[in-house]
Amino acid sequence: MTNSEKSVSYSTNGDGSSSSHQIYNVLLTILEYILIHLKFFYYILEHIFFMIFPREEDVKGEIVLITGAAHGIGKQTALKYASLGATVVCLDINEKLNKETVKEIQSRGGNAHHYVCDVLKRDDIIQVAEKIKNEVGTVSILVNNAGIMPCHSLLQHTDGEIRKMFEINVMAHFWLIQTYLPDMITNNHGHIVALSSCAGLFGLRNLVPYCASKFAVKGLMLSLVEELRHDPRNLNIKFTTIYPYMVDTGLCKRPKIKFPNFMRLVTQEEAAEAIVKAQRRGIEEFAIPNRFLYLHRLSRLFPRRATDVLFDFMEAYVDSDL
Ligand SMILES: NC(=O)c1ccc[n+]([C@@H]2O[C@H](COP(=O)([O-])OP(=O)(O)OC[C@H]3O[C@@H](n4cnc5c(N)ncnc54)[C@H](O)[C@@H]3O)[C@@H](O)[C@H]2O)c1
């Protein structure tokens, strides 16, 4: 009974039963209050327990679809999933390199398929999905990885560049999720992984549209979790948002790092390892390295100008590619 319903029942009951109703409702509220506290602390303890003793889901037999699998993080993630016994579906606009990813997986004894797909085009995504369902099966893990990163000041970005970045980095996530989520809901089984970035946690110079697109991915994923968690039929559908720091794929063309020993580029292999680990552990948000997620949360507690001093000291950014 909602609070407004409770108050209606007090006012309509003019006889002696109203006071016993009131006592009943007060007891119910106290019980609810105790339960909320118990649950709150239970979930904190559960979280700490699984941080210390992580449980990893087996991905053998799962069908994992990875966008942007022809190169970089996507390619390494495809290799990693295949090495764990998953069937991997590699999607990319670059047919030649995508075929090479699949060949490499097959030469190592893995199971993989390649499809050309321009994630800019919603129709393309839908048509390819039908083919995949007929030829490979139902996708149970979707890794939304494909992304681009033009890097210069906002006033130097063209409108076409900004639109394209949002089409690939954000809109494609919507179309892919709308395409693959329904089967996950039907089967109450699935996992959606999204590549955001540390640029989706901190605003960075020369990356204004890119940061905005990666913040959007964060918002999309967190609100999707919120939307689905209210229906118990979705209990076994999980979500993981990944925030990598700079990775050595060539996407960051001109990285500038003051303390390379402390803040070196992450290797593609390390990134892939971390993505698969976070997915298998069902971690909702994971930065690579993960200390950046804690740094982000901590930095929100302090005034902007105070944290600027620290970030200016650490100085890690990407120079303009123009
Ligand atoms: N490299 C980094 O430093 C870094 C850091 C944080 C986040 N990320 C994110 O990780 C993801 C992968 O980055 P990466 O460094 O491996 O990039 P990458 O350039 O090495 O690989 C991207 C892949 O996506 C494909 N792709 C691009 N446009 C496409 C389209 N329209 N349709 C289909 N495929 C398309 C490319 O062909 C390529 O194979 C991106 O979302 C990126 O924003 C990268």
XYZ file of C-alpha atoms and ligand atoms in Angstrom:
366
model
C 0.000 0.000 0.000
C 1.403 3.397 -0.946
C 1.551 6.263 1.575
C -1.248 8.113 -0.202
C -3.453 4.971 -0.038
C -2.669 4.673 3.680
C -3.731 8.248 4.366
C -6.951 7.699 2.403
C -7.762 4.660 4.542
C -7.299 6.702 7.794
C -9.644 9.420 6.669
C -12.398 7.119 5.372
C -12.407 4.932 8.533
C -14.217 6.992 11.107
C -14.948 4.038 13.494
C -12.707 2.404 16.157
C -10.843 0.307 13.639
C -8.913 3.389 12.395
C -6.518 3.428 15.405
C -5.668 -0.285 14.988
C -5.072 0.415 11.312
C -2.784 3.241 12.276
C -0.783 1.013 14.650
C -0.604 -1.656 11.947
C 0.697 0.878 9.426
C 3.258 2.293 11.864
C 4.539 -1.235 12.607
C 4.685 -1.936 8.879
C 6.721 1.232 8.304
C 9.126 0.340 11.142
C 9.559 -3.149 9.660
C 10.164 -1.658 6.231
C 12.715 0.737 7.735
C 14.612 -2.139 9.402
C 14.478 -4.222 6.227
C 15.860 -1.379 4.102
C 18.837 -1.067 6.478
C 19.442 -4.809 6.517
C 19.298 -4.996 2.726
C 21.477 -1.907 2.330
C 24.263 -3.352 4.471
C 23.785 -6.862 3.074
C 24.453 -5.617 -0.478
C 27.526 -3.663 0.657
C 28.905 -6.794 2.340
C 27.984 -8.927 -0.676
C 29.844 -6.484 -2.928
C 32.962 -6.614 -0.724
C 32.734 -10.420 -0.547
C 32.673 -10.765 -4.353
C 35.517 -8.252 -4.683
C 37.630 -10.529 -2.468
C 36.287 -13.855 -3.762
C 35.170 -13.127 -7.326
C 32.918 -15.588 -9.132
C 33.394 -15.781 -12.892
C 30.673 -17.011 -15.251
C 31.683 -19.646 -17.773
C 31.341 -18.323 -21.329
C 31.745 -21.708 -23.017
C 28.809 -22.161 -25.398
C 27.810 -18.498 -25.302
C 27.500 -16.599 -28.576
C 29.416 -13.340 -28.201
C 28.938 -10.566 -30.746
C 31.630 -7.893 -30.849
C 31.400 -4.732 -32.951
C 34.664 -3.304 -34.233
C 36.333 -6.712 -33.970
C 38.717 -6.131 -36.884
C 41.212 -4.110 -34.884
C 42.411 -3.023 -31.452
C 40.415 -3.732 -28.303
C 37.600 -5.448 -30.237
C 39.985 -7.853 -31.926
C 41.767 -8.762 -28.692
C 38.432 -9.213 -26.917
C 37.289 -11.558 -29.704
C 40.494 -13.605 -29.342
C 40.037 -13.772 -25.572
C 36.398 -14.920 -25.702
C 37.252 -17.522 -28.343
C 40.092 -18.852 -26.176
C 37.520 -19.416 -23.416
C 35.312 -21.552 -25.667
C 32.726 -18.973 -26.728
C 31.472 -18.728 -30.306
C 32.484 -15.287 -31.474
C 30.648 -13.179 -34.047
C 32.912 -10.438 -35.371
C 31.213 -7.376 -36.833
C 33.153 -4.635 -38.564
C 33.014 -2.243 -41.473
C 36.544 -3.373 -42.420
C 35.986 -6.754 -44.083
C 39.641 -7.550 -44.735
C 40.895 -7.060 -41.174
C 37.762 -8.644 -39.742
C 38.402 -11.799 -41.768
C 41.950 -11.814 -40.384
C 40.614 -11.720 -36.807
C 38.415 -14.729 -37.576
C 41.254 -16.580 -39.315
C 43.483 -15.995 -36.298
C 40.803 -17.348 -33.956
C 40.239 -20.396 -36.162
C 43.970 -21.076 -36.446
C 44.017 -21.293 -32.637
C 41.156 -23.791 -32.688
C 38.411 -21.288 -31.819
C 34.975 -20.804 -33.300
C 34.327 -17.463 -35.023
C 32.266 -15.872 -37.795
C 32.680 -12.557 -39.568
C 30.054 -10.164 -40.901
C 30.460 -6.823 -42.598
C 28.306 -4.243 -40.863
C 28.414 -0.477 -40.795
C 27.008 0.313 -37.361
C 26.234 3.819 -38.651
C 23.304 2.242 -40.497
C 20.392 0.932 -38.446
C 19.047 -1.114 -41.385
C 22.423 -2.750 -41.837
C 22.468 -3.741 -38.142
C 18.988 -5.293 -38.398
C 19.659 -7.196 -41.645
C 22.958 -8.601 -40.390
C 21.273 -9.634 -37.119
C 18.758 -11.772 -39.032
C 21.590 -13.478 -40.905
C 23.499 -14.115 -37.670
C 20.429 -15.623 -36.000
C 19.900 -18.035 -38.925
C 23.534 -18.907 -39.498
C 25.060 -18.870 -35.996
C 22.281 -18.675 -33.394
C 21.005 -16.365 -30.675
C 23.531 -13.849 -29.415
C 23.796 -13.969 -25.620
C 26.649 -11.512 -25.035
C 26.769 -8.235 -26.964
C 29.938 -6.159 -26.811
C 29.305 -2.663 -28.185
C 32.881 -1.712 -28.926
C 33.165 0.043 -32.326
C 34.055 3.685 -31.898
C 35.928 6.591 -33.443
C 37.800 9.474 -31.856
C 38.592 12.625 -33.847
C 40.677 14.766 -31.540
C 40.842 18.556 -31.724
C 39.265 21.611 -30.137
C 35.468 21.887 -30.308
C 35.582 24.861 -32.664
C 37.716 22.869 -35.103
C 35.249 19.959 -35.237
C 32.991 19.971 -38.289
C 29.281 19.272 -37.842
C 29.665 16.124 -39.963
C 32.443 14.872 -37.700
C 30.378 15.418 -34.560
C 27.285 13.761 -36.055
C 29.269 10.754 -37.289
C 30.903 10.332 -33.896
C 27.518 10.299 -32.186
C 26.092 7.909 -34.818
C 28.886 5.370 -34.210
C 29.716 5.950 -30.546
C 26.156 6.370 -29.248
C 23.288 5.782 -31.687
C 24.702 2.406 -32.792
C 24.497 1.265 -29.149
C 20.760 2.036 -29.176
C 20.153 0.135 -32.438
C 22.247 -2.856 -31.389
C 20.605 -3.050 -27.972
C 17.120 -2.773 -29.491
C 18.066 -5.572 -31.895
C 19.643 -8.062 -29.488
C 17.981 -7.324 -26.133
C 14.539 -8.824 -26.982
C 15.963 -12.377 -27.280
C 17.843 -11.868 -24.017
C 14.587 -10.858 -22.333
C 12.737 -13.841 -23.838
C 15.431 -16.217 -22.547
C 16.091 -14.249 -19.335
C 19.735 -14.699 -20.176
C 22.229 -12.256 -21.625
C 24.858 -9.647 -21.064
C 25.422 -6.272 -22.702
C 28.883 -4.771 -22.510
C 29.503 -1.196 -23.617
C 32.795 0.526 -24.267
C 32.670 3.972 -22.772
C 36.022 5.503 -21.808
C 37.768 7.413 -19.043
C 36.659 10.257 -21.337
C 33.151 9.280 -20.201
C 34.156 9.988 -16.594
C 36.307 13.117 -16.918
C 35.980 15.997 -19.358
C 39.124 16.259 -21.486
C 40.573 18.916 -23.791
C 40.478 18.259 -27.560
C 37.824 15.609 -26.947
C 34.644 17.548 -26.217
C 32.313 15.645 -28.634
C 34.072 12.345 -27.904
C 33.714 12.846 -24.130
C 30.053 13.780 -24.624
C 29.488 10.592 -26.638
C 31.159 8.448 -23.968
C 29.205 10.168 -21.154
C 26.102 9.324 -23.210
C 27.070 5.641 -23.281
C 27.401 5.745 -19.487
C 23.942 7.328 -19.179
C 22.397 4.851 -21.595
C 23.792 1.848 -19.746
C 23.021 3.031 -16.212
C 19.444 3.948 -17.082
C 18.907 0.685 -18.955
C 19.981 -1.219 -15.842
C 17.489 0.847 -13.847
C 14.675 0.246 -16.335
C 15.111 -3.516 -16.495
C 15.860 -4.311 -12.871
C 12.223 -3.763 -11.842
C 11.019 -6.819 -13.758
C 12.110 -10.171 -12.226
C 11.960 -11.733 -15.697
C 15.141 -9.785 -16.494
C 17.021 -10.974 -13.426
C 19.673 -12.800 -15.456
C 20.406 -10.038 -17.918
C 23.531 -8.189 -16.931
C 25.222 -4.972 -17.976
C 28.827 -3.867 -17.903
C 30.162 -0.447 -18.822
C 33.885 -0.224 -19.435
C 35.960 2.926 -19.044
C 39.420 2.339 -20.521
C 42.203 4.849 -20.068
C 44.423 5.334 -23.161
C 45.059 2.021 -24.926
C 47.866 1.349 -27.434
C 45.625 0.758 -30.466
C 46.529 3.927 -32.350
C 43.111 5.496 -31.646
C 44.820 8.004 -29.341
C 47.145 9.462 -31.937
C 49.129 11.899 -29.805
C 48.977 10.922 -26.125
C 50.798 13.201 -23.697
C 51.674 11.618 -20.373
C 53.811 13.349 -17.721
C 54.433 10.236 -15.599
C 54.594 7.356 -18.095
C 55.622 4.859 -15.402
C 52.556 5.592 -13.302
C 50.114 6.301 -16.141
C 51.452 4.307 -19.104
C 49.267 3.312 -22.037
C 47.231 0.160 -21.411
C 48.027 -2.637 -23.874
C 45.239 -4.019 -26.069
C 45.667 -7.419 -24.466
C 45.346 -5.979 -20.949
C 42.219 -4.103 -22.003
C 40.645 -7.244 -23.492
C 41.560 -9.300 -20.420
C 39.926 -6.690 -18.152
C 36.765 -6.433 -20.290
C 36.205 -10.182 -20.311
C 36.974 -10.405 -16.589
C 34.515 -7.612 -15.738
C 31.816 -9.224 -17.894
C 32.318 -12.696 -16.428
C 32.215 -11.255 -12.894
C 29.081 -9.288 -13.676
C 30.685 -5.990 -12.675
C 28.469 -3.070 -13.679
C 31.165 -0.438 -14.112
C 34.842 -1.083 -14.604
C 37.682 1.238 -15.524
C 40.961 0.048 -17.001
C 42.865 0.441 -14.740
C 40.057 0.458 -12.202
C 41.669 3.056 -9.923
C 40.367 5.693 -12.382
C 36.794 4.839 -11.433
C 37.574 5.453 -7.749
C 39.517 8.602 -8.656
C 36.483 9.824 -10.606
C 34.087 9.148 -7.717
C 36.427 10.753 -5.186
C 37.037 13.799 -7.374
C 33.289 14.550 -7.465
C 33.393 15.200 -3.717
C 35.794 18.138 -4.030
C 35.516 21.583 -5.607
C 36.473 21.739 -9.265
C 39.408 24.107 -8.767
C 40.909 21.876 -6.067
C 40.829 18.767 -8.272
C 42.172 20.823 -11.210
C 45.383 21.314 -9.225
C 45.828 17.541 -8.902
C 44.894 16.769 -12.515
C 47.218 19.521 -13.794
C 50.028 17.962 -11.766
C 49.383 14.474 -13.186
C 48.855 15.875 -16.705
C 47.667 13.159 -19.070
C 45.807 14.213 -22.203
C 45.608 13.774 -25.955
C 47.058 16.429 -28.245
C 45.195 17.665 -31.316
C 45.404 15.367 -34.343
C 45.317 18.323 -36.780
N 42.181 3.125 -27.668
C 41.892 3.866 -26.590
O 42.762 4.567 -26.056
C 40.512 3.836 -26.014
C 40.325 4.376 -24.733
C 39.051 4.376 -24.190
C 37.981 3.847 -24.890
N 38.191 3.335 -26.131
C 37.038 2.829 -26.864
O 37.221 1.463 -27.150
C 36.599 1.132 -28.378
C 37.601 0.461 -29.299
O 38.682 1.339 -29.514
P 40.017 0.880 -30.243
O 41.104 1.695 -29.663
O 40.139 -0.581 -30.236
O 39.742 1.426 -31.712
P 40.313 0.903 -33.110
O 40.295 2.081 -34.014
O 41.587 0.176 -32.913
O 39.209 -0.153 -33.569
C 37.907 0.258 -33.827
C 37.237 -0.744 -34.749
O 35.903 -0.273 -34.995
C 35.633 -0.396 -36.377
N 34.635 0.577 -36.816
C 34.771 1.919 -36.909
N 33.664 2.453 -37.426
C 32.801 1.437 -37.655
C 31.493 1.367 -38.202
N 30.854 2.456 -38.616
N 30.901 0.155 -38.280
C 31.551 -0.956 -37.877
N 32.787 -0.947 -37.372
C 33.413 0.239 -37.270
C 36.983 -0.147 -37.057
O 37.012 -0.658 -38.376
C 37.936 -0.841 -36.104
O 38.111 -2.189 -36.449
C 36.044 2.444 -28.936
O 34.692 2.551 -28.601
C 36.843 3.493 -28.211
O 36.152 4.712 -28.108
C 39.427 3.312 -26.701
